[in-house]
PDB file with one MODEL, atoms N, CA, C and O in Angstrom:
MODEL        1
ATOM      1  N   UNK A   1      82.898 101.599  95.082  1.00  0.00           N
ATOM      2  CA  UNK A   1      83.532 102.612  94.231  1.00  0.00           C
ATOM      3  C   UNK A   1      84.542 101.935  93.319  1.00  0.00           C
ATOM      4  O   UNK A   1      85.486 101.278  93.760  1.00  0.00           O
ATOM      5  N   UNK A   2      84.289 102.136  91.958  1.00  0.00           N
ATOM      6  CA  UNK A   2      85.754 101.564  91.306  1.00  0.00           C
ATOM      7  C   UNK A   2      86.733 102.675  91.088  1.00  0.00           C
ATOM      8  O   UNK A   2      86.482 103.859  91.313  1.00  0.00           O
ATOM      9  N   UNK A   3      88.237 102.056  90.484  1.00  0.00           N
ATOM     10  CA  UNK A   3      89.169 102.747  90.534  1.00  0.00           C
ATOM     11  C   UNK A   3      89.250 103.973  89.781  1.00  0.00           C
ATOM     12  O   UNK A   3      88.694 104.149  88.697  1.00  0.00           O
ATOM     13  N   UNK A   4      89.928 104.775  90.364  1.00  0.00           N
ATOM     14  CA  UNK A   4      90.032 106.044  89.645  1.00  0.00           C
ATOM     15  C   UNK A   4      90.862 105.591  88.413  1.00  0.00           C
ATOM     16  O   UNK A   4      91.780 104.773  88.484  1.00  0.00           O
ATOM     17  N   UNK A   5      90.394 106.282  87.137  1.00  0.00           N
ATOM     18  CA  UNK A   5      91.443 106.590  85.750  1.00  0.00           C
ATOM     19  C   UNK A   5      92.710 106.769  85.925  1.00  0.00           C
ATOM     20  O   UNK A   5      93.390 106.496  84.936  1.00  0.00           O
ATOM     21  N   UNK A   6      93.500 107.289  87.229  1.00  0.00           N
ATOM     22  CA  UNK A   6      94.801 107.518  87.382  1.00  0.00           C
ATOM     23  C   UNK A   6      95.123 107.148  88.783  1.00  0.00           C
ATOM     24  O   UNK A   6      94.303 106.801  89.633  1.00  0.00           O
ATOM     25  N   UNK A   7      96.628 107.282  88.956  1.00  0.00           N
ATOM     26  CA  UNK A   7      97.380 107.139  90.112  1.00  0.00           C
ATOM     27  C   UNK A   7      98.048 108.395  90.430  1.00  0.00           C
ATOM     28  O   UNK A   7      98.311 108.913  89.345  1.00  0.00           O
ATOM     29  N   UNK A   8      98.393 109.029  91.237  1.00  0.00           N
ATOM     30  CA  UNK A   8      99.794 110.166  91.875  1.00  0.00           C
ATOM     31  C   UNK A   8     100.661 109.117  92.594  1.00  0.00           C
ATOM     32  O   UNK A   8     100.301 108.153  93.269  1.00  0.00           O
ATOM     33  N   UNK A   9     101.828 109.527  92.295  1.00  0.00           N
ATOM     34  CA  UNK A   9     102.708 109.122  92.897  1.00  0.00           C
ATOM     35  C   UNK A   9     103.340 110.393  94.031  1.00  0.00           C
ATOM     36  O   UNK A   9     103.734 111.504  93.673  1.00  0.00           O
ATOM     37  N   UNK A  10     103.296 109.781  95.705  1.00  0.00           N
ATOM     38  CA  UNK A  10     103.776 110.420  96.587  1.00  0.00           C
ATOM     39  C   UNK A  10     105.018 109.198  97.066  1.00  0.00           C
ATOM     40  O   UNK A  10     105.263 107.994  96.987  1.00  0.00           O
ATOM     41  N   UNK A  11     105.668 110.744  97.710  1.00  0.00           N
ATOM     42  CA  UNK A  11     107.240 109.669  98.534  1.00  0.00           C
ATOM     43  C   UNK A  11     106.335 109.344  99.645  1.00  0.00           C
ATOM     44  O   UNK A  11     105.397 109.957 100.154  1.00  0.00           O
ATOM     45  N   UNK A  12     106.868 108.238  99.871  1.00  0.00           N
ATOM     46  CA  UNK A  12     106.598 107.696 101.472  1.00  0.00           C
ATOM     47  C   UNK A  12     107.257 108.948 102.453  1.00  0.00           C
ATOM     48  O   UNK A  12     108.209 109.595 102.018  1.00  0.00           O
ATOM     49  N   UNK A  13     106.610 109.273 103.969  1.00  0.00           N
ATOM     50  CA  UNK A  13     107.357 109.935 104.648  1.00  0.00           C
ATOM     51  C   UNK A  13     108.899 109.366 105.046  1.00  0.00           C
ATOM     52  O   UNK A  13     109.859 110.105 104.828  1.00  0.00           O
ATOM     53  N   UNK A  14     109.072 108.230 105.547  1.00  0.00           N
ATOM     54  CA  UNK A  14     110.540 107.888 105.579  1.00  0.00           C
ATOM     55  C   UNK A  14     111.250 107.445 104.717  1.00  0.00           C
ATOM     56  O   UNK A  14     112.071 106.538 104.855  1.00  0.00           O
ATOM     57  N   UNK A  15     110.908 108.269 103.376  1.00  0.00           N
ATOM     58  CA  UNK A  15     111.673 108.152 102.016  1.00  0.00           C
ATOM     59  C   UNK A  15     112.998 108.832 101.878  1.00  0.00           C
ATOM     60  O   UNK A  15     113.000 110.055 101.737  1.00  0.00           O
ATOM     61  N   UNK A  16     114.330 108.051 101.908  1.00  0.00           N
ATOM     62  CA  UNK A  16     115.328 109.087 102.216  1.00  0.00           C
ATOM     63  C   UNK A  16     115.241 110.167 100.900  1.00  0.00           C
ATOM     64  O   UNK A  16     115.043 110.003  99.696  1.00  0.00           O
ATOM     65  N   UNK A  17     115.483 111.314 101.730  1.00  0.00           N
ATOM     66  CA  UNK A  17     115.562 112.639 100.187  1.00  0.00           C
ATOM     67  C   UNK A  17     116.706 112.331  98.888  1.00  0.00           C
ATOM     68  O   UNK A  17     117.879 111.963  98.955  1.00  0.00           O
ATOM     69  N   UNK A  18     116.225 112.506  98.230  1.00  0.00           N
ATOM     70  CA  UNK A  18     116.855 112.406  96.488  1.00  0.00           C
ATOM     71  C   UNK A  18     116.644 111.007  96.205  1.00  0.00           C
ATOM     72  O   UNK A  18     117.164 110.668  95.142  1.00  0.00           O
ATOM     73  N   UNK A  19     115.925 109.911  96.949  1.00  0.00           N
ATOM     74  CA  UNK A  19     115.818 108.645  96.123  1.00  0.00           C
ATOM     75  C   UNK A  19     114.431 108.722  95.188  1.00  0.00           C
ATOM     76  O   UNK A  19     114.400 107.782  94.394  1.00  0.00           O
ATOM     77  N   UNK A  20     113.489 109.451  95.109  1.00  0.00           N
ATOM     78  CA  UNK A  20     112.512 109.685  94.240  1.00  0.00           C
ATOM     79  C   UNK A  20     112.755 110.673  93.327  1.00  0.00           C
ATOM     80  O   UNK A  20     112.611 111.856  93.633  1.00  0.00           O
ATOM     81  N   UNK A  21     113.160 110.272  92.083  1.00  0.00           N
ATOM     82  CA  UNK A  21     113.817 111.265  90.942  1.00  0.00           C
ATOM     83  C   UNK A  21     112.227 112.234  91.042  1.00  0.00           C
ATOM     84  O   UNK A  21     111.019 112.033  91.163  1.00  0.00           O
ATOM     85  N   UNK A  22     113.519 113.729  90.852  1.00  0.00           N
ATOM     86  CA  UNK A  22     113.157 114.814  90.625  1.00  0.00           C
ATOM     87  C   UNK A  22     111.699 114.853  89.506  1.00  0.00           C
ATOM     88  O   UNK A  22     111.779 114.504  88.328  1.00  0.00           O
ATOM     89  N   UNK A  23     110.499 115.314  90.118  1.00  0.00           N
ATOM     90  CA  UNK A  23     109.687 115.832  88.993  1.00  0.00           C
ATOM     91  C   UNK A  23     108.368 114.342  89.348  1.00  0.00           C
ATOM     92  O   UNK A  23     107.202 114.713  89.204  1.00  0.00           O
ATOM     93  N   UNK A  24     108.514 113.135  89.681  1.00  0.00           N
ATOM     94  CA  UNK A  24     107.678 112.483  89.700  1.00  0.00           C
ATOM     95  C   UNK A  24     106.832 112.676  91.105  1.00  0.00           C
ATOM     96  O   UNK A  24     105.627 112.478  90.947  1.00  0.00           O
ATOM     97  N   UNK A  25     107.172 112.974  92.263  1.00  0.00           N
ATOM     98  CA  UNK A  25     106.733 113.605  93.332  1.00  0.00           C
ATOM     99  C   UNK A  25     105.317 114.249  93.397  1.00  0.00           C
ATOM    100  O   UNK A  25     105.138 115.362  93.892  1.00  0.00           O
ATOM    101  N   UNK A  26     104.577 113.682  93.004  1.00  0.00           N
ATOM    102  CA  UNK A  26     102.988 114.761  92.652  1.00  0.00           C
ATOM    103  C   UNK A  26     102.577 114.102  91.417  1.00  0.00           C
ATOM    104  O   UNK A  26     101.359 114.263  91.339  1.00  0.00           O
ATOM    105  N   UNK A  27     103.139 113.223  90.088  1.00  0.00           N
ATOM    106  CA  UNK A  27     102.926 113.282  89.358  1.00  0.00           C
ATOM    107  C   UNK A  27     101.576 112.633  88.893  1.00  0.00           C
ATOM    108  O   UNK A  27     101.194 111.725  89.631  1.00  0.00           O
ATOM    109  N   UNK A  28     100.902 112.875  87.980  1.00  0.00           N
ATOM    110  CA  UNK A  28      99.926 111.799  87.738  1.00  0.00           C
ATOM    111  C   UNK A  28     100.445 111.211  86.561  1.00  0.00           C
ATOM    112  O   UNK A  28     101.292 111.688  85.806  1.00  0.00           O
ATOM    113  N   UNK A  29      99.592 109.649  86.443  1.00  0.00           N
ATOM    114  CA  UNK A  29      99.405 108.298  85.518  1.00  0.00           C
ATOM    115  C   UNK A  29      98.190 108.492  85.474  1.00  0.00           C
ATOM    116  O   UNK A  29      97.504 109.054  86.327  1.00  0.00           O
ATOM    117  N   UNK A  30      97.714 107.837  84.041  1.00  0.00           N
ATOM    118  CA  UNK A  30      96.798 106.804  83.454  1.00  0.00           C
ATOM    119  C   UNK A  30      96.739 105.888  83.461  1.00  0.00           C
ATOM    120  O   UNK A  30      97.213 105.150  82.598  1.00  0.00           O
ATOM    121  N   UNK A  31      95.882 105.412  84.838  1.00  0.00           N
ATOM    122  CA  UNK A  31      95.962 103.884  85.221  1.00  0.00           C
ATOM    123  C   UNK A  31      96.298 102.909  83.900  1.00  0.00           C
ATOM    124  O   UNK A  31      97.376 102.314  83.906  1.00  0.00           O
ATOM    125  N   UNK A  32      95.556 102.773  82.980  1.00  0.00           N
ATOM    126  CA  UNK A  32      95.763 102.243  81.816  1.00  0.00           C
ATOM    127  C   UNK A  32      97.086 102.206  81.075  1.00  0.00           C
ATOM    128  O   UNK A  32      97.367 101.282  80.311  1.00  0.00           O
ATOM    129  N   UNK A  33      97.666 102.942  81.248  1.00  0.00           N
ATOM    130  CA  UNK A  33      99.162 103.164  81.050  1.00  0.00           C
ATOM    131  C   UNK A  33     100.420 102.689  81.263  1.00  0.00           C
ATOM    132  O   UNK A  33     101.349 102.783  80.461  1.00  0.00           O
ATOM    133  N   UNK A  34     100.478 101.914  82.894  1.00  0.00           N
ATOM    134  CA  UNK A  34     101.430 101.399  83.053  1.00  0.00           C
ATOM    135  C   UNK A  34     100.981  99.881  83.639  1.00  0.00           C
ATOM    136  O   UNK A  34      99.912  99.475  84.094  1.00  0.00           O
ATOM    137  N   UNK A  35     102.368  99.188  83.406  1.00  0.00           N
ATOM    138  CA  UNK A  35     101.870  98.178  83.968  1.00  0.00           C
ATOM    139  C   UNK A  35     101.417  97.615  85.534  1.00  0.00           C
ATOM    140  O   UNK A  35     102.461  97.279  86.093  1.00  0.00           O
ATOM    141  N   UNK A  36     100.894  97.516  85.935  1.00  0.00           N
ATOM    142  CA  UNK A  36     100.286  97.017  87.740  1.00  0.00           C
ATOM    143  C   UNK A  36     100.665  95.451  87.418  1.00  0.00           C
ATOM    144  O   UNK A  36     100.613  94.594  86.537  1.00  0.00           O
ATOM    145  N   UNK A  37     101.035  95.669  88.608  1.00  0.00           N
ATOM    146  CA  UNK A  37     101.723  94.025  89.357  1.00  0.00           C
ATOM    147  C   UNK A  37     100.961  93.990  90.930  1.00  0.00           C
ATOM    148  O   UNK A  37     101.155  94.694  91.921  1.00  0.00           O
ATOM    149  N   UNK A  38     100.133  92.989  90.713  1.00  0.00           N
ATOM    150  CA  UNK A  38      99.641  92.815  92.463  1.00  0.00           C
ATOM    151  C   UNK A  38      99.992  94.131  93.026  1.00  0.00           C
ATOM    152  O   UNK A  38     100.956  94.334  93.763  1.00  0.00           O
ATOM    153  N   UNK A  39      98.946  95.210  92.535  1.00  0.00           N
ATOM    154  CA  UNK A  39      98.395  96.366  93.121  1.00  0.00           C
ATOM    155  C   UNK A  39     100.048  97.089  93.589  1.00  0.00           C
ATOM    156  O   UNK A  39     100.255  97.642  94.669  1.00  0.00           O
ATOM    157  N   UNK A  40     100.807  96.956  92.779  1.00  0.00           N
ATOM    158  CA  UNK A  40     101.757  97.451  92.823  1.00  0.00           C
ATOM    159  C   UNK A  40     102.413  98.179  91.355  1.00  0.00           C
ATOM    160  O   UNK A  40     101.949  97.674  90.333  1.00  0.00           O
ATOM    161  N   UNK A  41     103.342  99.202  91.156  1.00  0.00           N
ATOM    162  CA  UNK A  41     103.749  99.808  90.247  1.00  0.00           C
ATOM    163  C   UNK A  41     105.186  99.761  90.731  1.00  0.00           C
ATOM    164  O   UNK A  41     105.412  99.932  91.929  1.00  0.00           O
ATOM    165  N   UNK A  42     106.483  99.468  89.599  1.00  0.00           N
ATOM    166  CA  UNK A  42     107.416  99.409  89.943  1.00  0.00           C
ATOM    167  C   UNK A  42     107.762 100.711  89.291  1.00  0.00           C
ATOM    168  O   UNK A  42     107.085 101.158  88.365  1.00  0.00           O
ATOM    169  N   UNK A  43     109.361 101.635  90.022  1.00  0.00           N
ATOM    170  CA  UNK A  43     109.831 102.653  89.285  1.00  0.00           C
ATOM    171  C   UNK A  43     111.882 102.158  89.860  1.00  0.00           C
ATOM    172  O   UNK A  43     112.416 102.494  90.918  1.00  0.00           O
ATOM    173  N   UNK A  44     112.323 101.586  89.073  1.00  0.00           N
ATOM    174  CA  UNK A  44     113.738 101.415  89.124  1.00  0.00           C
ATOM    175  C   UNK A  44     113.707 100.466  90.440  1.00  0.00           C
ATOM    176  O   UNK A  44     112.980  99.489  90.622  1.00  0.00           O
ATOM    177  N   UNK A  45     114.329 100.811  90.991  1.00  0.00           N
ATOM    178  CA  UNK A  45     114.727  99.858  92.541  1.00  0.00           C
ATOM    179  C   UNK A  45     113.664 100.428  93.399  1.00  0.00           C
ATOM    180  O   UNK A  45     113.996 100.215  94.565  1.00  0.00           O
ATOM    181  N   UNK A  46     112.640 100.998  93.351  1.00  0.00           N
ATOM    182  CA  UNK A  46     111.298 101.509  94.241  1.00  0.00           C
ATOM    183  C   UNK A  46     110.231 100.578  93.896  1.00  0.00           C
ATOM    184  O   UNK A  46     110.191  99.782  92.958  1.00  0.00           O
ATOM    185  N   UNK A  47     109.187 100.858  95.005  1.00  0.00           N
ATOM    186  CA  UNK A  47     107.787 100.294  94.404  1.00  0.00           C
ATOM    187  C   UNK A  47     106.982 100.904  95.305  1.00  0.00           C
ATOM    188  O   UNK A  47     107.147 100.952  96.524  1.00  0.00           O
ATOM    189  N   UNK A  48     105.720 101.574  94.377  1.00  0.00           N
ATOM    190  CA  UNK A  48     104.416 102.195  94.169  1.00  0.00           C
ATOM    191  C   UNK A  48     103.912 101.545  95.083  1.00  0.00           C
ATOM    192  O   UNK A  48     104.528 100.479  95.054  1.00  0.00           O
ATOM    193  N   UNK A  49     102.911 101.485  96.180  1.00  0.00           N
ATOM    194  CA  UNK A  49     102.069 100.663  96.478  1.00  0.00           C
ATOM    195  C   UNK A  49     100.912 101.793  97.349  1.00  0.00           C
ATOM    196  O   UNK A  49     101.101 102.657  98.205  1.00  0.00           O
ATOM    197  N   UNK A  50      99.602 101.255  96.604  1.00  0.00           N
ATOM    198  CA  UNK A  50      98.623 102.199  96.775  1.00  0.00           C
ATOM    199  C   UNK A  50      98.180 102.238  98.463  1.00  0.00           C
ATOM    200  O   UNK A  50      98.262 101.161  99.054  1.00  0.00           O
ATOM    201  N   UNK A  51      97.865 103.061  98.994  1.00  0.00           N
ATOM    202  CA  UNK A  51      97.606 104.131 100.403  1.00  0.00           C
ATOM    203  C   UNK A  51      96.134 103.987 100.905  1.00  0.00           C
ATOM    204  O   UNK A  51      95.850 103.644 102.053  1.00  0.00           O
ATOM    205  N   UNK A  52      95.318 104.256 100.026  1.00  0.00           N
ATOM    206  CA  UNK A  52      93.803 103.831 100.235  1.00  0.00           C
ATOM    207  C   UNK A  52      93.344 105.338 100.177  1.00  0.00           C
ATOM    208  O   UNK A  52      92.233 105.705 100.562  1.00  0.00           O
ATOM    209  N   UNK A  53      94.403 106.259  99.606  1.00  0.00           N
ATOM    210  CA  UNK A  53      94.019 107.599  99.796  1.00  0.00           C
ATOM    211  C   UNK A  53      93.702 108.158  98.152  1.00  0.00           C
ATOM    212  O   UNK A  53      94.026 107.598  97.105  1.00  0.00           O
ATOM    213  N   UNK A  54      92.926 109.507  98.344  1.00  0.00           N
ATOM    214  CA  UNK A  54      92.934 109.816  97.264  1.00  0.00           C
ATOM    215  C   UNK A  54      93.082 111.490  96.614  1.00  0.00           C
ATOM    216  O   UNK A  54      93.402 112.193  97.573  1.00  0.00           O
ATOM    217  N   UNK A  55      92.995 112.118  95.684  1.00  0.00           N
ATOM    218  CA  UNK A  55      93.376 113.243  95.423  1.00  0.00           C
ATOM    219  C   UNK A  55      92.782 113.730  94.019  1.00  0.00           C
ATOM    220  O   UNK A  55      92.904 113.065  92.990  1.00  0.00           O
ATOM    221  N   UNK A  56      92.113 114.990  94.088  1.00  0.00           N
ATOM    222  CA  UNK A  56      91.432 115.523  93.077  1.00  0.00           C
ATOM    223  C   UNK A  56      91.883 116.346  92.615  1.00  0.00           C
ATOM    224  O   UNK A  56      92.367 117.065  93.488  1.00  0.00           O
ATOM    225  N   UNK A  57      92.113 116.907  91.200  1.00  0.00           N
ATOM    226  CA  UNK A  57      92.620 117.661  90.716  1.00  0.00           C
ATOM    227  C   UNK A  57      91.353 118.798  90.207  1.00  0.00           C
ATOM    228  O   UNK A  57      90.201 118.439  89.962  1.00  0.00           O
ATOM    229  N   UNK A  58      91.888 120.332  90.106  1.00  0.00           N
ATOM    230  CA  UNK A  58      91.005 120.968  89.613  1.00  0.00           C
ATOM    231  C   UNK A  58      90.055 120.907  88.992  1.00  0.00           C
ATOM    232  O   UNK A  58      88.955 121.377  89.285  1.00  0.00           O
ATOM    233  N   UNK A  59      90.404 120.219  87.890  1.00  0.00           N
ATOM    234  CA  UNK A  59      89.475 119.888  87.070  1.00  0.00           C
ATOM    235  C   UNK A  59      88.850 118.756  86.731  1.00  0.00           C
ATOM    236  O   UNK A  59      88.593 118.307  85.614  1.00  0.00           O
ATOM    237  N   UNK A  60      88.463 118.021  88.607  1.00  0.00           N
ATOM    238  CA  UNK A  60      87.493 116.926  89.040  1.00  0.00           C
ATOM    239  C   UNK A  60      87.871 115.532  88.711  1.00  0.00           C
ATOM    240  O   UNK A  60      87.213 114.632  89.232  1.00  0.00           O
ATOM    241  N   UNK A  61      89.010 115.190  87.778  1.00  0.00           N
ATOM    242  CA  UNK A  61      89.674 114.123  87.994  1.00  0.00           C
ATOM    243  C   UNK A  61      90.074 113.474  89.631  1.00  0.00           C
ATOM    244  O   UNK A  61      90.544 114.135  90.557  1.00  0.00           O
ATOM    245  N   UNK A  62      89.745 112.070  89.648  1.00  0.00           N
ATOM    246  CA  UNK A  62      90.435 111.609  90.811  1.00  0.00           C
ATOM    247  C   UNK A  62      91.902 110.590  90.541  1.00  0.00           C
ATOM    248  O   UNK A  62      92.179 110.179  89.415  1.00  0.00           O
ATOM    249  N   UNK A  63      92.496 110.375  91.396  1.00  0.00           N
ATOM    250  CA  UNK A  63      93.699 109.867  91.459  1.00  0.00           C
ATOM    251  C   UNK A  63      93.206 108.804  92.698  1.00  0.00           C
ATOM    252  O   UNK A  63      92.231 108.997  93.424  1.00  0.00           O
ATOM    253  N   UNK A  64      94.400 107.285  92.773  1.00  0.00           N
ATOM    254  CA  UNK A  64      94.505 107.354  94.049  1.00  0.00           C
ATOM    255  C   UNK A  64      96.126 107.261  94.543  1.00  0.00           C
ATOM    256  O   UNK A  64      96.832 106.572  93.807  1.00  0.00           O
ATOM    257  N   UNK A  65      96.696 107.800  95.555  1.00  0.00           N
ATOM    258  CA  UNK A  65      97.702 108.055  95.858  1.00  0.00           C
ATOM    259  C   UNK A  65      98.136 106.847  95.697  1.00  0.00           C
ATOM    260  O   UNK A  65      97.305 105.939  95.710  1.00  0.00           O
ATOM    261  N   UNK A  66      99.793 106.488  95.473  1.00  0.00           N
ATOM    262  CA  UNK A  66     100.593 105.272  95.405  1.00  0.00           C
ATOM    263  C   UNK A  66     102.008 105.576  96.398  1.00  0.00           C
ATOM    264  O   UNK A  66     102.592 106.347  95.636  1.00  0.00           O
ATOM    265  N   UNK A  67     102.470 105.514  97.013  1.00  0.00           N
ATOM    266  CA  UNK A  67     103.817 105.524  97.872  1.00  0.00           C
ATOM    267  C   UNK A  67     104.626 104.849  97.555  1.00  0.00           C
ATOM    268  O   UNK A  67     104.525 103.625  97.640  1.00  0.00           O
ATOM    269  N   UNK A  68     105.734 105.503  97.066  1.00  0.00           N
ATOM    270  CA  UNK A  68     107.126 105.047  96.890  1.00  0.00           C
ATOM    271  C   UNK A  68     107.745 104.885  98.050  1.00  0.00           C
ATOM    272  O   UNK A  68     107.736 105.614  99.042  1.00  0.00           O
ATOM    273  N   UNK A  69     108.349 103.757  97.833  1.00  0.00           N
ATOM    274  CA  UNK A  69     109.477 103.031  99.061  1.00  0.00           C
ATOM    275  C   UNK A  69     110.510 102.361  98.337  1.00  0.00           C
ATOM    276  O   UNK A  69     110.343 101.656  97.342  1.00  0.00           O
ATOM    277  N   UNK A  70     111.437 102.592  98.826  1.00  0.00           N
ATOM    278  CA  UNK A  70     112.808 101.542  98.568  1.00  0.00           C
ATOM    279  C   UNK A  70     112.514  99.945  98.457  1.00  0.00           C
ATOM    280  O   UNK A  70     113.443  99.157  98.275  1.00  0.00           O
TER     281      UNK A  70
ENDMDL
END
């Protein structure tokens, strides 16, 4: 399978609350869009790192989940 067109960004479960700014929590990317570093996405003092999971949106787009961590 190759990669989906996009990413979601989810908090990690032991993400302390309010360190993932408001609104990105669910969000989707265009893989093409940002930059990837060794299967990683940076956001401020966090980093993205993909789950092996994935998520479809209504309208049959796939994502694959990325987890934010400190």
């Amino acid at each position: 399978m190759s990669e989906p067109d996009y990413i979601v960004v989810r908090a990690a479960p032991d993400l302390p609350p309010g360190f993932l700014p408001h609104g990105l929590d669910g969000k989707w990317f265009d893989r093409a869009t940002l930059p990837e570093q060794y299967g990683q996405y940076q956001w401020g003092d966090a980093v993205a790192t993909a789950t092996g999971r994935f998520e479809t949106r209504d309208d049959g787009a796939a994502a694959e989940v990325f987890e934010v961590r400190p």
